[in-house]
CSV table of C-alpha atoms in Angstrom, one decimal:
chain,number,residue,atom,x,y,z
S,1,GLN,CA,-0.2,-0.3,-0.2
S,2,GLU,CA,2.0,3.2,-0.7
S,3,GLN,CA,1.6,5.7,1.3
S,4,LEU,CA,3.4,9.2,0.8
S,5,GLN,CA,5.1,11.4,4.2
S,6,GLU,CA,5.7,15.0,3.7
S,7,SER,CA,8.5,16.5,6.1
S,8,GLY,CA,10.4,19.4,6.8
S,9,PRO,CA,10.5,23.3,8.5
S,10,GLY,CA,7.8,24.0,10.1
S,11,LEU,CA,8.5,27.6,10.4
S,12,VAL,CA,9.8,29.6,8.1
S,13,LYS,CA,11.5,32.8,7.8
S,14,THR,CA,9.9,35.8,5.8
S,15,SER,CA,11.9,36.2,1.9
S,16,GLU,CA,13.9,33.1,3.1
S,17,THR,CA,13.2,30.1,1.6
S,18,LEU,CA,10.5,27.3,2.5
S,19,SER,CA,12.3,23.6,1.1
S,20,LEU,CA,9.8,19.9,1.7
S,21,THR,CA,10.6,16.6,1.0
S,22,CYS,CA,8.1,13.9,0.4
S,23,THR,CA,8.6,10.1,0.9
S,24,LEU,CA,6.7,7.4,-1.0
S,25,SER,CA,6.6,3.4,0.6
S,26,GLY,CA,5.4,0.8,0.0
S,27,GLY,CA,5.6,2.1,-4.2
S,28,SER,CA,8.3,2.7,-6.6
S,29,ILE,CA,8.4,6.7,-7.7
S,30,ARG,CA,8.8,5.5,-11.0
S,31,ASN,CA,6.5,5.9,-14.2
S,32,HIS,CA,4.1,8.4,-12.0
S,33,TYR,CA,3.4,12.2,-11.5
S,34,TRP,CA,4.2,13.3,-8.0
S,35,GLY,CA,2.2,16.5,-7.7
S,36,TRP,CA,2.5,19.5,-4.7
S,37,ILE,CA,-1.0,21.4,-3.7
S,38,ARG,CA,-1.6,23.6,-0.5
S,39,GLN,CA,-4.3,25.1,1.2
S,40,PRO,CA,-4.2,27.9,3.6
S,41,PRO,CA,-5.6,28.2,6.9
S,42,GLY,CA,-9.0,27.7,6.7
S,43,LYS,CA,-9.3,27.7,2.8
S,44,GLY,CA,-9.4,25.5,0.5
S,45,LEU,CA,-6.7,24.0,-2.6
S,46,GLU,CA,-4.9,25.4,-4.5
S,47,TRP,CA,-2.5,23.4,-7.2
S,48,ILE,CA,1.5,23.7,-6.9
S,49,GLY,CA,2.5,22.1,-9.4
S,50,TYR,CA,3.8,18.2,-10.0
S,51,ILE,CA,6.8,16.6,-10.8
S,52,TYR,CA,7.7,13.2,-13.5
S,53,HIS,CA,10.1,10.5,-12.7
S,54,SER,CA,11.6,12.0,-16.3
S,55,GLY,CA,12.4,15.4,-14.4
S,56,TYR,CA,9.1,16.9,-16.7
S,57,SER,CA,7.2,19.2,-14.3
S,58,ARG,CA,4.4,21.4,-14.9
S,59,SER,CA,3.8,24.4,-12.1
S,60,ASN,CA,1.2,26.8,-11.0
S,61,PRO,CA,2.2,29.9,-13.4
S,62,PRO,CA,1.2,32.4,-10.1
S,63,LEU,CA,4.1,30.6,-8.0
S,64,LYS,CA,6.5,29.6,-11.1
S,65,SER,CA,9.0,31.9,-10.6
S,66,ARG,CA,9.2,30.5,-7.6
S,67,VAL,CA,8.9,26.9,-6.9
S,68,ALA,CA,11.6,24.7,-8.2
S,69,MET,CA,10.6,21.0,-7.4
S,70,SER,CA,13.4,17.8,-8.1
S,71,LEU,CA,12.7,14.0,-7.4
S,72,ASP,CA,15.6,11.3,-5.9
S,73,THR,CA,14.8,8.1,-7.6
S,74,SER,CA,17.6,6.3,-5.3
S,75,LYS,CA,15.4,7.4,-1.7
S,76,SER,CA,11.8,7.5,-3.3
S,77,GLN,CA,11.6,11.0,-2.5
S,78,PHE,CA,10.5,14.3,-4.2
S,79,SER,CA,10.9,18.1,-3.1
S,80,LEU,CA,9.5,21.2,-3.2
S,81,LYS,CA,11.3,24.2,-2.6
S,82,VAL,CA,9.6,27.8,-3.2
S,83,THR,CA,12.0,31.1,-2.7
S,84,SER,CA,11.3,34.7,-1.0
S,85,VAL,CA,8.4,33.3,1.1
S,86,THR,CA,5.7,36.0,2.4
S,87,ALA,CA,2.7,35.3,5.0
S,88,ALA,CA,0.6,34.4,1.9
S,89,ASP,CA,2.5,31.2,1.7
S,90,THR,CA,1.3,29.7,5.3
S,91,ALA,CA,-0.1,26.5,4.5
S,92,VAL,CA,-0.4,22.8,5.1
S,93,TYR,CA,1.4,21.7,2.0
S,94,TYR,CA,0.2,18.5,1.1
S,95,CYS,CA,2.4,16.1,-1.5
S,96,ALA,CA,-0.1,13.9,-3.8
S,97,ARG,CA,0.5,11.0,-6.0
S,98,ARG,CA,-1.2,12.5,-9.9
S,99,SER,CA,-2.5,9.1,-11.7
S,100,THR,CA,-3.7,9.4,-15.5
S,101,ASP,CA,-4.7,7.2,-17.6
S,102,GLY,CA,-2.9,8.5,-20.8
S,103,TYR,CA,-5.1,9.2,-22.9
S,104,GLY,CA,-6.3,12.6,-20.8
S,105,ASP,CA,-9.3,11.1,-19.1
S,106,TYR,CA,-8.6,9.9,-16.1
S,107,ASP,CA,-5.9,12.6,-14.1
S,108,VAL,CA,-6.6,12.6,-10.4
S,109,PHE,CA,-4.5,13.6,-7.5
S,110,ASP,CA,-5.1,9.6,-5.8
S,111,ILE,CA,-2.9,9.3,-3.4
S,112,TRP,CA,-2.5,11.9,-0.7
S,113,GLY,CA,0.3,12.6,2.2
S,114,GLN,CA,-0.6,14.0,5.1
S,115,GLY,CA,0.2,17.6,4.8
S,116,THR,CA,2.3,19.7,7.3
S,117,LEU,CA,1.4,23.2,8.0
S,118,VAL,CA,4.2,25.4,7.4
S,119,THR,CA,4.4,29.5,8.7
S,120,VAL,CA,5.9,32.2,7.1
S,121,SER,CA,6.5,34.7,10.0
S,122,SER,CA,9.2,37.6,10.8
C,1,ASP,CA,-7.7,29.8,-15.7
C,2,ILE,CA,-11.3,28.1,-15.3
C,3,GLN,CA,-12.9,28.7,-12.6
C,4,MET,CA,-14.9,26.6,-10.7
C,5,THR,CA,-17.4,27.3,-8.8
C,6,GLN,CA,-19.8,26.0,-5.8
C,7,SER,CA,-23.0,25.8,-4.7
C,8,PRO,CA,-23.9,26.0,-2.0
C,9,SER,CA,-20.2,26.8,0.3
C,10,SER,CA,-22.5,25.4,3.8
C,11,LEU,CA,-24.8,22.9,3.6
C,12,SER,CA,-27.0,21.4,7.0
C,13,ALA,CA,-28.5,18.2,6.6
C,14,SER,CA,-29.5,15.2,8.6
C,15,VAL,CA,-28.5,11.1,9.0
C,16,GLY,CA,-30.6,9.9,5.5
C,17,ASP,CA,-30.9,12.8,3.8
C,18,ARG,CA,-30.3,13.1,0.0
C,19,VAL,CA,-28.1,16.2,-0.7
C,20,THR,CA,-27.0,17.6,-3.9
C,21,ILE,CA,-23.3,19.7,-5.0
C,22,THR,CA,-23.5,21.4,-7.7
C,23,CYS,CA,-20.0,23.0,-9.9
C,24,ARG,CA,-19.7,25.0,-12.9
C,25,ALA,CA,-17.2,25.4,-14.6
C,26,SER,CA,-16.0,28.9,-16.3
C,27,GLN,CA,-15.5,27.2,-19.8
C,28,SER,CA,-16.5,23.7,-20.7
C,29,ILE,CA,-14.3,21.0,-19.5
C,30,ASN,CA,-16.1,17.6,-21.0
C,31,ASN,CA,-15.8,15.4,-18.3
C,32,TYR,CA,-12.2,16.3,-16.4
C,33,LEU,CA,-14.0,16.6,-13.0
C,34,ASN,CA,-13.1,15.2,-9.8
C,35,TRP,CA,-14.3,15.4,-6.5
C,36,TYR,CA,-12.9,15.0,-3.3
C,37,GLN,CA,-14.1,15.0,0.7
C,38,GLN,CA,-12.2,16.6,3.3
C,39,LYS,CA,-12.7,16.1,6.8
C,40,PRO,CA,-10.9,18.3,9.6
C,41,GLY,CA,-7.4,17.7,10.0
C,42,LYS,CA,-7.1,15.8,7.2
C,43,ALA,CA,-5.9,14.9,3.4
C,44,PRO,CA,-8.6,15.4,0.9
C,45,LYS,CA,-10.2,12.4,-0.2
C,46,LEU,CA,-11.0,11.3,-4.3
C,47,VAL,CA,-14.2,10.0,-4.4
C,48,ILE,CA,-15.4,10.4,-7.9
C,49,SER,CA,-13.0,11.1,-10.6
C,50,VAL,CA,-14.4,12.2,-14.4
C,51,ALA,CA,-17.5,14.1,-13.4
C,52,SER,CA,-19.2,10.1,-12.6
C,53,SER,CA,-16.5,7.3,-11.8
C,54,LEU,CA,-16.7,5.9,-8.3
C,55,GLN,CA,-13.7,5.3,-6.7
C,56,SER,CA,-13.0,2.1,-4.9
C,57,GLY,CA,-14.2,1.6,-1.8
C,58,VAL,CA,-16.4,4.5,-2.1
C,59,PRO,CA,-20.0,3.4,-0.9
C,60,SER,CA,-22.5,3.6,-3.7
C,61,ARG,CA,-24.6,5.9,-2.1
C,62,PHE,CA,-22.2,8.4,-3.0
C,63,SER,CA,-22.8,9.4,-7.5
C,64,GLY,CA,-21.8,12.2,-10.0
C,65,SER,CA,-23.2,13.5,-12.9
C,66,GLY,CA,-22.2,16.3,-15.6
C,67,SER,CA,-20.4,17.4,-18.4
C,68,GLY,CA,-18.9,20.9,-20.3
C,69,THR,CA,-20.0,23.5,-17.2
C,70,HIS,CA,-22.4,21.5,-14.9
C,71,PHE,CA,-21.6,19.3,-12.4
C,72,THR,CA,-23.5,17.4,-9.3
C,73,LEU,CA,-22.5,15.7,-6.3
C,74,THR,CA,-24.8,13.5,-4.7
C,75,ILE,CA,-25.2,11.5,-1.7
C,76,SER,CA,-28.7,9.6,-1.5
C,77,SER,CA,-28.8,8.7,2.1
C,78,LEU,CA,-26.5,10.6,4.1
C,79,GLN,CA,-24.0,8.8,6.6
C,80,PRO,CA,-22.7,10.7,9.4
C,81,GLU,CA,-19.2,9.8,8.2
C,82,ASP,CA,-20.0,11.4,5.0
C,83,PHE,CA,-20.0,15.4,7.4
C,84,ALA,CA,-16.7,16.8,5.9
C,85,THR,CA,-15.9,19.3,3.6
C,86,TYR,CA,-16.6,18.5,-0.7
C,87,TYR,CA,-14.0,20.1,-3.5
C,88,CYS,CA,-14.6,19.8,-6.9
C,89,GLN,CA,-11.3,19.8,-9.2
C,90,GLN,CA,-10.8,20.1,-13.0
C,91,SER,CA,-8.4,17.9,-14.8
C,92,HIS,CA,-9.3,19.6,-18.3
C,93,SER,CA,-6.0,21.9,-18.4
C,94,THR,CA,-3.2,23.5,-15.9
C,95,PRO,CA,-3.4,25.3,-13.8
C,96,TYR,CA,-5.8,22.4,-12.0
C,97,THR,CA,-8.0,24.3,-10.1
C,98,PHE,CA,-10.4,23.2,-7.3
C,99,GLY,CA,-13.6,25.4,-6.2
C,100,GLN,CA,-13.7,26.5,-2.4
C,101,GLY,CA,-15.5,23.8,-1.4
C,102,THR,CA,-18.6,23.1,-0.1
C,103,LYS,CA,-19.2,22.4,4.1
C,104,LEU,CA,-21.8,19.8,4.9
C,105,ASP,CA,-23.0,19.9,8.3
C,106,VAL,CA,-24.7,18.6,10.8
C,107,LYS,CA,-28.3,20.3,11.1
């Protein structure tokens, strides 16, 4: 049974870089896309981006200039960095597996980590 | 970006009730619409994909319908474990976008 677990600092200073890692257990990181979604306290969900095991990635345009994603197949981990953070980046950050059927019909986030709260404060 | 709008934003209901949540897209997304259930302090859980396909393990009282710009999620007979917040999400194109959520609570 595949499981995801986020890890990283819970507090980041304003203007610094947020760094999170997601570790996959019980499965292979190959042949899947791996995504990040965040949720500010009391608010809705925002897609950040995803990365394929080949290194191909896409991210949400408003965040694109500040977001970097990477993947380490040897450790079954993928990572997110968000630079120049502000209070608006305070959120619960989820990692998730994106599953598709290859034709574009089925495209879902079907396995999620438990989420980790990152607070940005000066 | 494709905007997703859910209604209502909140809904009070009782066990056994039939409830329907609506999700509208700002442009046609065919049937590329997913529904997630989120309970407090937990990650979202995929309930329905491709507008109407029930995920494995999800009770049959859940159903989804719609295409184009108008979609619905229906729970035929509410159970205590169904009280949660529900989000629609379009997978037609990136950036993926979610509705603002519908909080379903006990009347």
